[in-house]
Structure formats: structure tokens, C-alpha cells
CSV table of C-alpha atoms in Angstrom, one decimal:
chain,number,residue,atom,x,y,z
Z,113,MET,CA,42.8,114.6,-12.7
Z,114,LEU,CA,43.4,111.9,-10.1
Z,115,SER,CA,39.8,110.8,-10.4
Z,116,GLN,CA,40.1,110.5,-14.2
Z,117,CYS,CA,43.2,108.5,-13.9
Z,118,LEU,CA,41.6,106.2,-11.4
Z,119,CYS,CA,38.6,105.6,-13.5
Z,120,GLN,CA,40.7,104.8,-16.5
Z,121,VAL,CA,42.7,102.2,-14.6
Z,122,TYR,CA,39.5,100.8,-13.1
Z,123,LYS,CA,37.9,100.4,-16.6
Z,124,CYS,CA,40.9,98.6,-18.0
Z,125,LEU,CA,41.0,96.2,-15.0
Z,126,PHE,CA,37.2,95.7,-15.0
Z,127,LEU,CA,37.1,94.8,-18.7
Z,128,ARG,CA,40.1,92.5,-18.4
Z,129,ASN,CA,38.6,90.6,-15.4
Z,130,LEU,CA,34.9,90.7,-16.3
Z,131,LYS,CA,35.1,87.3,-18.0
Z,132,LEU,CA,36.0,85.7,-14.6
Z,133,ASN,CA,33.3,87.8,-13.0
Z,134,SER,CA,35.7,89.3,-10.5
Z,135,ILE,CA,38.0,92.2,-10.0
Z,136,ASN,CA,41.3,92.2,-8.1
Z,137,VAL,CA,40.8,95.2,-5.9
Z,138,ALA,CA,44.4,95.0,-4.5
Z,139,THR,CA,45.7,96.5,-7.8
Z,140,LEU,CA,43.4,99.5,-7.2
Z,141,ALA,CA,44.1,99.9,-3.5
Z,142,GLY,CA,46.8,102.6,-3.6
Z,143,ARG,CA,44.7,104.8,-6.0
Z,144,ILE,CA,41.3,104.3,-4.5
Z,145,HIS,CA,42.5,104.7,-0.9
Z,146,SER,CA,43.5,108.3,-1.7
Z,147,SER,CA,39.9,109.2,-1.4
Z,148,ALA,CA,40.3,108.8,2.4
Z,149,LYS,CA,41.8,112.2,2.5
Z,150,LYS,CA,38.3,113.6,2.1
Z,151,LEU,CA,37.4,112.3,5.5
Z,152,SER,CA,38.0,114.6,8.5
Z,153,ASP,CA,40.6,113.8,11.1
Z,154,CYS,CA,37.8,113.4,13.6
Z,155,GLU,CA,36.1,110.7,11.5
Z,156,LEU,CA,39.3,108.8,11.0
Z,157,LYS,CA,40.0,108.7,14.7
Z,158,GLU,CA,36.5,107.5,15.4
Z,159,GLN,CA,36.8,104.7,12.9
Z,160,ALA,CA,40.2,103.7,14.4
Z,161,VAL,CA,38.6,103.4,17.8
Z,162,GLN,CA,35.7,101.5,16.5
Z,163,LYS,CA,37.8,99.0,14.6
Z,164,CYS,CA,40.0,98.4,17.7
Z,165,GLU,CA,36.9,97.6,19.6
Z,166,THR,CA,35.9,94.9,17.1
Z,167,GLU,CA,39.2,93.1,17.6
Z,168,GLU,CA,37.9,92.1,21.1
Z,169,LEU,CA,35.7,89.0,21.2
Z,170,PRO,CA,32.3,89.0,22.9
Z,171,GLN,CA,32.5,88.3,26.6
Z,172,SER,CA,30.7,84.9,26.3
Z,173,THR,CA,33.0,83.0,24.0
Z,174,GLU,CA,33.1,79.7,25.9
Z,175,ASN,CA,33.1,76.6,23.8
Z,176,ASN,CA,29.4,75.9,24.2
Z,177,ASN,CA,28.5,79.4,23.1
Z,178,PHE,CA,30.4,79.7,19.9
Z,179,GLY,CA,27.4,78.6,17.8
Z,180,ARG,CA,25.4,81.5,19.1
Z,181,LEU,CA,27.7,84.0,17.3
Z,182,HIS,CA,26.8,82.4,14.0
Z,183,ILE,CA,24.3,79.7,13.2
Z,184,PRO,CA,25.8,77.4,10.5
Z,185,VAL,CA,23.5,76.7,7.6
Z,186,MET,CA,22.4,73.2,6.6
Z,187,LEU,CA,24.6,71.7,9.3
Z,188,GLU,CA,23.2,68.2,9.2
Z,189,GLU,CA,23.5,68.0,5.4
Z,190,VAL,CA,27.1,69.2,5.5
Z,191,VAL,CA,28.1,66.6,8.0
Z,192,ASN,CA,26.3,63.8,6.1
Z,193,CYS,CA,28.0,64.8,2.8
Z,194,LEU,CA,31.4,64.9,4.4
Z,195,SER,CA,30.8,61.6,6.2
Z,196,PRO,CA,33.7,62.0,8.7
Z,197,GLN,CA,35.5,58.9,9.8
Z,198,PRO,CA,38.0,58.5,12.7
Z,199,GLY,CA,41.5,59.6,11.9
Z,200,GLN,CA,40.6,61.7,8.8
Z,201,ARG,CA,41.8,65.2,8.1
Z,202,PHE,CA,39.5,68.1,7.0
Z,203,LEU,CA,39.8,71.7,5.9
Z,204,ASP,CA,37.1,74.2,7.1
Z,205,MET,CA,37.8,77.0,4.7
Z,206,THR,CA,35.3,79.4,6.3
Z,207,PHE,CA,35.6,78.7,10.1
Z,208,GLY,CA,33.4,81.6,11.2
Z,209,ALA,CA,32.2,80.7,14.7
Z,210,GLY,CA,33.2,77.1,14.3
Z,211,GLY,CA,29.7,75.5,13.8
Z,212,HIS,CA,30.8,73.1,11.0
Z,213,THR,CA,34.1,72.3,12.7
Z,214,THR,CA,32.4,71.5,16.1
Z,215,ALA,CA,29.8,69.3,14.4
Z,216,LEU,CA,32.5,67.3,12.6
Z,217,LEU,CA,34.4,66.8,15.9
Z,218,GLU,CA,31.3,65.6,17.6
Z,219,LYS,CA,30.5,63.2,14.7
Z,220,ALA,CA,33.9,61.4,14.5
Z,221,SER,CA,36.7,60.9,17.0
Z,222,ASP,CA,40.4,61.5,16.4
Z,223,ILE,CA,40.0,63.7,13.3
Z,224,THR,CA,42.1,66.8,12.5
Z,225,ILE,CA,40.6,70.0,11.2
Z,226,TYR,CA,42.5,72.9,9.7
Z,227,ALA,CA,40.3,75.9,10.5
Z,228,LEU,CA,40.8,78.7,8.0
Z,229,ASP,CA,39.3,82.2,8.0
Z,230,ARG,CA,40.3,85.6,6.7
Z,231,ASP,CA,38.5,87.4,9.6
Z,232,PRO,CA,40.8,88.0,12.6
Z,233,THR,CA,37.8,87.7,14.9
Z,234,ALA,CA,37.0,84.2,13.6
Z,235,TYR,CA,40.7,83.3,13.8
Z,236,LYS,CA,40.7,84.2,17.5
Z,237,ILE,CA,37.7,82.0,18.1
Z,238,ALA,CA,39.4,79.1,16.3
Z,239,GLN,CA,42.4,79.6,18.5
Z,240,GLN,CA,40.3,79.5,21.6
Z,241,LEU,CA,38.4,76.4,20.4
Z,242,SER,CA,41.7,74.7,19.7
Z,243,GLU,CA,42.6,74.9,23.4
Z,244,SER,CA,39.9,72.4,24.0
Z,245,TYR,CA,41.1,70.2,21.0
Z,246,PRO,CA,44.8,70.9,21.1
Z,247,LYS,CA,45.7,68.0,18.7
Z,248,GLN,CA,42.7,68.3,16.5
Z,249,ILE,CA,42.2,71.9,15.5
Z,250,ARG,CA,44.9,74.0,13.6
Z,251,ALA,CA,43.8,77.6,13.3
Z,252,LEU,CA,44.9,79.4,10.1
Z,253,LEU,CA,44.4,83.1,9.3
Z,254,GLY,CA,44.2,84.0,5.6
Z,255,GLN,CA,42.2,84.3,2.4
Z,256,PHE,CA,41.4,81.5,0.0
Z,257,SER,CA,44.2,82.7,-2.2
Z,258,GLN,CA,46.6,82.3,0.7
Z,259,SER,CA,45.3,78.9,1.8
Z,260,GLU,CA,47.7,76.8,-0.2
Z,261,ALA,CA,50.8,78.4,1.4
Z,262,LEU,CA,49.2,78.2,4.8
Z,263,LEU,CA,48.4,74.5,4.4
Z,264,ILE,CA,51.9,73.7,3.2
Z,265,SER,CA,53.5,75.6,6.0
Z,266,SER,CA,51.3,73.6,8.4
Z,267,GLY,CA,52.7,70.4,7.0
Z,268,VAL,CA,49.8,69.5,4.8
Z,269,GLU,CA,50.8,68.1,1.4
Z,270,PRO,CA,48.6,68.3,-1.7
Z,271,GLY,CA,46.3,65.2,-2.2
Z,272,THR,CA,46.1,64.3,1.5
Z,273,LEU,CA,42.9,65.8,2.8
Z,274,ASP,CA,39.7,63.7,3.3
Z,275,GLY,CA,37.2,66.5,3.1
Z,276,VAL,CA,36.8,70.3,2.6
Z,277,VAL,CA,33.8,72.5,3.5
Z,278,LEU,CA,33.5,76.0,2.1
Z,279,ASP,CA,30.7,78.3,3.3
Z,280,ALA,CA,30.8,81.4,1.1
Z,281,GLY,CA,29.5,84.8,1.9
Z,282,CYS,CA,29.4,86.7,5.2
Z,283,SER,CA,28.9,85.4,8.7
Z,284,SER,CA,26.3,86.6,11.2
Z,285,MET,CA,29.1,88.0,13.3
Z,286,GLN,CA,30.1,90.4,10.5
Z,287,PHE,CA,26.5,91.5,9.8
Z,288,ASP,CA,25.7,91.9,13.5
Z,289,THR,CA,28.7,94.1,14.3
Z,290,PRO,CA,27.9,97.7,13.2
Z,291,GLU,CA,31.6,98.7,13.3
Z,292,ARG,CA,32.4,96.3,10.5
Z,293,GLY,CA,30.1,98.2,8.1
Z,294,PHE,CA,28.3,95.2,6.4
Z,295,SER,CA,24.7,95.9,7.5
Z,296,LEU,CA,22.5,98.6,6.1
Z,297,HIS,CA,20.2,98.3,9.1
Z,298,LYS,CA,22.8,99.2,11.7
Z,299,ASP,CA,24.8,102.4,11.4
Z,300,GLY,CA,28.5,102.1,11.3
Z,301,PRO,CA,31.6,103.1,9.3
Z,302,LEU,CA,31.2,102.1,5.6
Z,303,ASP,CA,34.0,99.5,5.7
Z,304,MET,CA,33.0,96.0,4.6
Z,305,ARG,CA,36.5,94.5,4.7
Z,306,MET,CA,36.4,90.9,5.8
Z,307,ASP,CA,40.1,91.1,6.7
Z,308,SER,CA,39.3,94.0,9.0
Z,309,ASP,CA,42.6,96.0,9.5
Z,310,ARG,CA,45.0,93.3,8.4
Z,311,TYR,CA,45.7,95.2,5.2
Z,312,PRO,CA,45.6,99.0,5.8
Z,313,ASP,CA,46.0,99.7,2.0
Z,314,MET,CA,43.0,97.6,1.1
Z,315,PRO,CA,40.2,100.0,0.1
Z,316,THR,CA,37.0,100.2,2.1
Z,317,ALA,CA,33.5,100.5,0.7
Z,318,ALA,CA,33.7,104.2,1.6
Z,319,ASP,CA,36.8,104.6,-0.6
Z,320,VAL,CA,35.1,102.9,-3.5
Z,321,VAL,CA,31.9,105.0,-3.4
Z,322,ASN,CA,33.9,108.2,-3.0
Z,323,ALA,CA,36.5,107.6,-5.6
Z,324,LEU,CA,35.1,105.8,-8.7
Z,325,ASP,CA,33.2,107.5,-11.4
Z,326,GLN,CA,29.5,106.9,-12.1
Z,327,GLN,CA,30.1,104.4,-14.9
Z,328,ALA,CA,32.4,102.3,-12.7
Z,329,LEU,CA,30.1,102.3,-9.8
Z,330,ALA,CA,27.2,101.3,-12.0
Z,331,SER,CA,29.2,98.4,-13.4
Z,332,ILE,CA,30.0,97.2,-9.9
Z,333,LEU,CA,26.4,97.3,-8.7
Z,334,ARG,CA,25.1,95.7,-11.9
Z,335,THR,CA,27.8,92.9,-12.0
Z,336,TYR,CA,28.1,92.0,-8.3
Z,337,GLY,CA,24.8,93.2,-6.9
Z,338,GLU,CA,22.7,92.2,-9.9
Z,339,GLU,CA,21.0,95.6,-9.5
Z,340,ARG,CA,18.7,96.5,-12.3
Z,341,HIS,CA,18.7,100.2,-11.3
Z,342,ALA,CA,22.5,100.5,-11.1
Z,343,LYS,CA,22.7,103.6,-13.2
Z,344,LYS,CA,20.1,105.4,-11.1
Z,345,ILE,CA,21.8,104.5,-7.9
Z,346,ALA,CA,25.3,105.3,-9.1
Z,347,SER,CA,24.1,108.7,-10.2
Z,348,ALA,CA,22.6,109.4,-6.7
Z,349,ILE,CA,25.8,108.4,-5.1
Z,350,VAL,CA,27.9,110.7,-7.3
Z,351,GLN,CA,25.5,113.6,-6.7
Z,352,ALA,CA,25.5,113.1,-2.9
Z,353,ARG,CA,29.3,112.8,-2.5
Z,354,SER,CA,29.8,116.1,-4.4
Z,355,ILE,CA,28.2,117.7,-1.3
Z,356,TYR,CA,29.8,115.6,1.5
Z,357,PRO,CA,31.9,112.3,1.7
Z,358,ILE,CA,29.9,109.1,2.1
Z,359,THR,CA,31.3,107.5,5.3
Z,360,ARG,CA,28.5,105.6,7.1
Z,361,THR,CA,26.3,102.6,6.2
Z,362,GLN,CA,23.0,104.2,6.9
Z,363,GLN,CA,24.1,107.3,5.1
Z,364,LEU,CA,24.6,105.2,1.9
Z,365,ALA,CA,21.4,103.4,2.5
Z,366,SER,CA,19.5,106.7,2.7
Z,367,ILE,CA,21.2,107.9,-0.5
Z,368,VAL,CA,20.1,104.8,-2.4
Z,369,ALA,CA,16.6,105.0,-0.9
Z,370,GLY,CA,16.4,108.6,-2.0
Z,371,ALA,CA,16.8,107.6,-5.6
Z,372,PHE,CA,13.4,105.8,-5.5
Z,373,PRO,CA,9.8,106.7,-4.7
Z,374,VAL,CA,8.8,106.1,-1.1
Z,375,SER,CA,6.5,103.4,-2.2
Z,376,ALA,CA,9.5,101.4,-3.6
Z,377,LEU,CA,11.5,101.5,-0.5
Z,378,TYR,CA,10.5,98.0,0.7
Z,379,ALA,CA,8.7,96.9,-2.5
Z,380,ARG,CA,11.2,94.1,-3.1
Z,381,LYS,CA,10.6,90.7,-1.4
Z,382,ASP,CA,13.0,88.0,-0.3
Z,383,LEU,CA,12.5,84.3,-0.7
Z,384,LEU,CA,10.2,84.3,2.4
Z,385,GLN,CA,8.2,87.1,0.8
Z,386,ARG,CA,9.4,89.5,3.4
Z,387,PRO,CA,10.1,93.2,2.4
Z,388,THR,CA,13.8,93.9,1.8
Z,389,HIS,CA,15.4,97.3,1.7
Z,390,VAL,CA,16.0,98.8,-1.8
Z,391,ALA,CA,19.7,99.2,-0.9
Z,392,THR,CA,20.3,95.5,-0.2
Z,393,LYS,CA,21.8,94.7,-3.6
Z,394,THR,CA,23.9,97.8,-3.5
Z,395,PHE,CA,25.5,96.6,-0.3
Z,396,GLN,CA,26.0,93.2,-1.7
Z,397,GLY,CA,27.7,94.5,-4.8
Z,398,LEU,CA,30.1,96.7,-2.9
Z,399,ARG,CA,30.9,94.0,-0.4
Z,400,ILE,CA,31.8,91.5,-3.1
Z,401,PHE,CA,33.9,94.0,-4.9
Z,402,VAL,CA,35.8,95.2,-1.9
Z,403,ASN,CA,36.7,91.6,-0.8
Z,404,ASP,CA,37.2,90.3,-4.3
Z,405,GLU,CA,34.9,87.5,-3.2
Z,406,LEU,CA,34.2,85.8,-6.6
Z,407,HIS,CA,37.9,85.5,-7.5
Z,408,GLU,CA,38.7,84.3,-4.0
Z,409,LEU,CA,36.0,81.7,-4.3
Z,410,PHE,CA,37.3,80.3,-7.5
Z,411,ILE,CA,40.9,80.1,-6.1
Z,412,GLY,CA,39.4,78.4,-3.0
Z,413,LEU,CA,37.8,75.7,-5.1
Z,414,LYS,CA,41.0,75.1,-7.0
Z,415,THR,CA,42.9,74.8,-3.7
Z,416,ALA,CA,40.3,72.4,-2.3
Z,417,GLU,CA,40.7,70.2,-5.4
Z,418,LYS,CA,44.5,70.2,-5.2
Z,419,PHE,CA,44.6,69.2,-1.5
Z,420,LEU,CA,41.8,66.6,-1.5
Z,421,LYS,CA,42.9,63.0,-2.0
Z,422,PRO,CA,41.2,60.8,-4.5
Z,423,GLY,CA,37.9,59.9,-2.8
Z,424,GLY,CA,38.0,63.1,-0.8
Z,425,ARG,CA,34.8,65.1,-0.4
Z,426,LEU,CA,34.1,68.8,-1.2
Z,427,VAL,CA,31.0,70.5,0.2
Z,428,ALA,CA,30.4,74.1,-1.0
Z,429,LEU,CA,27.6,76.4,0.2
Z,430,SER,CA,26.6,79.5,-1.7
Z,431,PHE,CA,24.1,82.2,-1.0
Z,432,HIS,CA,23.4,84.0,-4.3
Z,433,SER,CA,23.5,83.1,-8.0
Z,434,LEU,CA,27.0,84.5,-8.6
Z,435,GLU,CA,28.6,82.2,-6.1
Z,436,ASP,CA,26.5,79.2,-7.1
Z,437,ARG,CA,27.3,79.7,-10.8
Z,438,ILE,CA,31.0,79.6,-10.1
Z,439,ILE,CA,30.7,76.4,-7.9
Z,440,LYS,CA,28.4,74.7,-10.4
Z,441,ARG,CA,30.7,75.5,-13.3
Z,442,PHE,CA,33.8,74.4,-11.4
Z,443,LEU,CA,32.3,71.0,-10.5
Z,444,HIS,CA,31.0,70.4,-14.0
Z,445,GLY,CA,34.3,71.4,-15.6
Z,446,ILE,CA,32.9,74.3,-17.5
Z,447,ASP,CA,35.3,77.0,-18.5
Z,448,MET,CA,34.8,80.1,-16.3
Z,449,THR,CA,35.5,82.4,-19.2
Z,450,GLU,CA,32.5,81.2,-21.2
Z,451,LYS,CA,29.4,83.3,-21.2
Z,452,TYR,CA,27.1,82.2,-18.5
Z,453,ASN,CA,23.9,83.2,-20.2
Z,454,LEU,CA,24.2,80.4,-22.8
Z,455,GLY,CA,22.6,77.8,-20.6
Z,456,SER,CA,24.2,75.6,-18.0
Z,457,ARG,CA,22.9,72.4,-19.5
Z,458,GLN,CA,24.5,73.1,-22.9
Z,459,LYS,CA,27.8,73.7,-21.1
Z,460,ILE,CA,27.5,70.6,-19.0
Z,461,ARG,CA,26.8,68.5,-22.1
Z,462,GLN,CA,29.8,70.1,-23.8
Z,463,ALA,CA,32.0,69.3,-20.8
Z,464,LEU,CA,30.9,65.7,-20.9
Z,465,LYS,CA,31.7,65.4,-24.6
Z,466,ASN,CA,35.2,66.7,-24.0
Z,467,CYS,CA,35.9,63.7,-21.8
Z,468,SER,CA,38.3,61.3,-23.5
Z,469,THR,CA,37.0,57.9,-22.2
Z,470,GLU,CA,33.7,56.2,-21.7
Z,471,GLU,CA,34.4,56.2,-17.9
Z,472,ASP,CA,34.3,60.0,-17.9
Z,473,THR,CA,30.8,60.1,-19.4
Z,474,GLN,CA,29.2,57.2,-17.6
Z,475,GLU,CA,26.4,57.8,-15.0
Z,476,PHE,CA,27.2,57.3,-11.4
Z,477,PRO,CA,24.7,56.2,-8.7
Z,478,HIS,CA,24.2,59.7,-7.4
Z,479,GLY,CA,24.5,61.7,-10.5
Z,480,LYS,CA,26.7,62.6,-13.4
Z,481,SER,CA,30.4,63.4,-13.3
Z,482,ASN,CA,33.1,64.9,-15.5
Z,483,SER,CA,36.7,63.7,-15.3
Z,484,LYS,CA,37.4,65.2,-11.9
Z,485,TRP,CA,34.2,64.9,-9.7
Z,486,ILE,CA,31.5,62.4,-8.8
Z,487,PHE,CA,28.4,64.2,-7.5
Z,488,ILE,CA,27.1,63.1,-4.1
Z,489,GLN,CA,23.7,64.5,-4.7
Z,490,LYS,CA,21.9,64.5,-8.1
Z,491,LYS,CA,20.4,67.9,-7.5
Z,492,VAL,CA,21.5,71.0,-5.5
Z,493,LEU,CA,20.3,70.9,-1.9
Z,494,THR,CA,18.4,73.8,-0.2
Z,495,PRO,CA,17.4,74.4,3.4
Z,496,GLN,CA,14.4,72.7,4.8
Z,497,ALA,CA,11.4,74.7,6.1
Z,498,LYS,CA,12.4,74.1,9.7
Z,499,ASP,CA,16.0,75.3,9.1
Z,500,ILE,CA,14.7,78.5,7.5
Z,501,GLN,CA,12.4,79.1,10.4
Z,502,THR,CA,15.3,78.7,12.8
Z,503,ASN,CA,17.8,80.6,10.7
Z,504,PRO,CA,16.1,82.9,8.1
Z,505,ARG,CA,19.5,84.3,6.9
Z,506,GLY,CA,20.2,80.9,5.4
Z,507,ARG,CA,17.0,80.8,3.3
Z,508,SER,CA,18.9,81.3,0.0
Z,509,ALA,CA,21.6,78.7,0.7
Z,510,LYS,CA,22.5,76.1,-1.9
Z,511,LEU,CA,24.7,73.1,-1.2
Z,512,ARG,CA,26.6,71.2,-3.8
Z,513,ALA,CA,28.8,68.3,-2.8
Z,514,ALA,CA,31.1,66.0,-4.8
Z,515,ILE,CA,33.8,63.4,-4.5
Z,516,LYS,CA,37.2,63.9,-6.1
Z,517,ARG,CA,38.0,61.1,-8.6
């Protein structure tokens, strides 16, 4: 009965939010989280111990070692696009291990950076780094949707920032910590919450796969994971959980792999033509759903626009088509509710036609602009071969940069 009620609520919310390509999982938290009762007391205690352990930072977190925890993608391009000048103020919306923040501090003197991250581990690193730059780094803990309130409480008024950098997706720290449950290659509790334990009622990936019906699971995998075999995988998950709860990352990876022939296990290739596990897109879809990443990204972009001054610069990095689509539409002024399969060029032309003055439709030295943004680069930037060799995880990165009018 509970499962049927949950699925009905899910379907209503899914259809209502599908146009924005996101789902607010917070509204489902109370209902989905009830599936945790299926876990044994022993497993719950084990997860609690593991999560407490992740709150501690690695032993070597001295300032010169922060970058080793996470290699920032396209660092040189980000700094060049932001073009920091002495005395300016910036917002790093995804601080991570502080790679972009540190590079900006090294590039220009006497700048102030507000270092935001929703991950408590990253927040602690920002606090530690701020000890070396007490008047230049202000650590902020929160999601994109909380950034406006955090900035205002820190004394930042709208329209006063000189630059914003937003690096979407997961950090290497999250993938490399099995206890966080992001990686299918390292066994750990099936968690995937970027906020860790900050919100106990927020559902984990385990709660989602154990509570939602087959149709709902297939919709998540298809929409957020762009998984062609979503129905087949969802069916395998439902069948497996009827025997035992799904609580571990490699347990889920094995279930997904079992839905395919052995020959198909690593048949898929990444951009470097390396074999990728057949469960990769399933993990992506669940992670995006659990963290409400696409909706958060859109809110983050709107916050960046609000707090940038005229002439302020926005640099946004994405790592898959769903993120890049939102960033591209936002910068081009395309309505997020319009169907994305009707061609971006048509939407861009339509947005330009809607501009009320000739100034809105004129060409600028570095590309075209709508009424709100001037593009720094004419085309999207991607990593160079040497960057991919150094940091293969950044192979799919796309960088879009613009100046607020």
C-alpha cells in the first residue's frame, strides 16, 4: 500500500517537473526514506560508522596538497576567462579541493573569494585554506539554492561580484571515497548524497532503488542517466530487491551487469575509447536524481546572474549533455520549459528575435549575445589533449563563459 502511494506521488511530481528536467527529491524524502526499514540494524550501524569516518579529512591536507585531492579541469582556461584583477571579488560555487580558488589567488593579489560547496568535507578544506588567506577566503556551506541567502548573510549585495565560476558534477574526492557511494568500482554503502549527513531525511540512492516502482526507476534512468536500456535495468533492480534489499554500490553494479550478456559488460566506450562499465549511466542517473542536480544547477546560474555586476564574468563547466544543455539555454536566453529536441539553433534565433533593440541582436567581437550576456568565446571550449592525459576524468568537460551586460 505504501509503495503504491509513493509511486503515485512520484509520478505526479515527475510529470510536473519533467519540463525543467529535474525533480525536487526533498518532497519525496519522508516517503522514500521509509524503505530504510528494510535494512538490518547491523547494516545501519555500519553505515553510520563509515559516514562518520568520511567527516575526517585526509592526513595530508596542507595548503600545497589540496590540489592532489581533486584535479581542477581546464584550470588555465577558467582563470583566463575570469581575468582576475587586484581588489576584485569572486564566487567559487563549487570549491571542491580549492583548485580554482587557489589559481585565482595566485593570479591576482588582494582579491576576495567566497568559497561555496554543499559537501562538508570540501567546506572543511575551504576553512583550512582560509587560515592562510584570512582576509581573502570566506568559506560557505550550502547548495546552489541556498547560495543567495548565504551571500547576503556574508554581506554580499546583488550586483557586486566581479566573477563566478561553477564546476558542475562530482569531485574526485567524492568518487575516490568508497563510503560516499558514488563509485561503482569501489564497494561502499549506496549513498550518493553530496551533502553527506547534513540532511538525515534526504533519501539515499539505496532508498530510491528499494522504494520506487519499476516505471519510476526506468524514468529516472532514462531521463537523468540517458540510459537506452532503462526498462531492462529497472526490471532487474525490482526483481533483485524482492529477494534482498540493495544497499551496496557493487551490489547494484552486479545487478545491472546481470541484465546484460557478458559480452556487453564493457562494450560501451568513453570519449577516449576506453571500455566503460554498463552500470555507469545508471549510477549517473541515480546520483543526479538524489542530489536534484539539474534543478540546483539552474538555480545556481540564476544566482550567479543576480550577484554579478555589469561586466562581471561567469564561467560554467559541465560534464554531460544534460548540464551543458541547461547552461547553454540559460546563456542564450532560451526558455527552459521548451522541448530541447527542437534544435538549439532555432531556439537561439528565436531568442535573438525577441530582443527589443538592435543592440540586443548585434554581433560582438567574441560571439553573439542576447539581452543579458556577451559570450567571451565564440564556441564552447573543451580540454586539450595534454589536459586529458593528465586528468582523464575531465575528458568530457565543456566550458562556457560570458560577460553580464
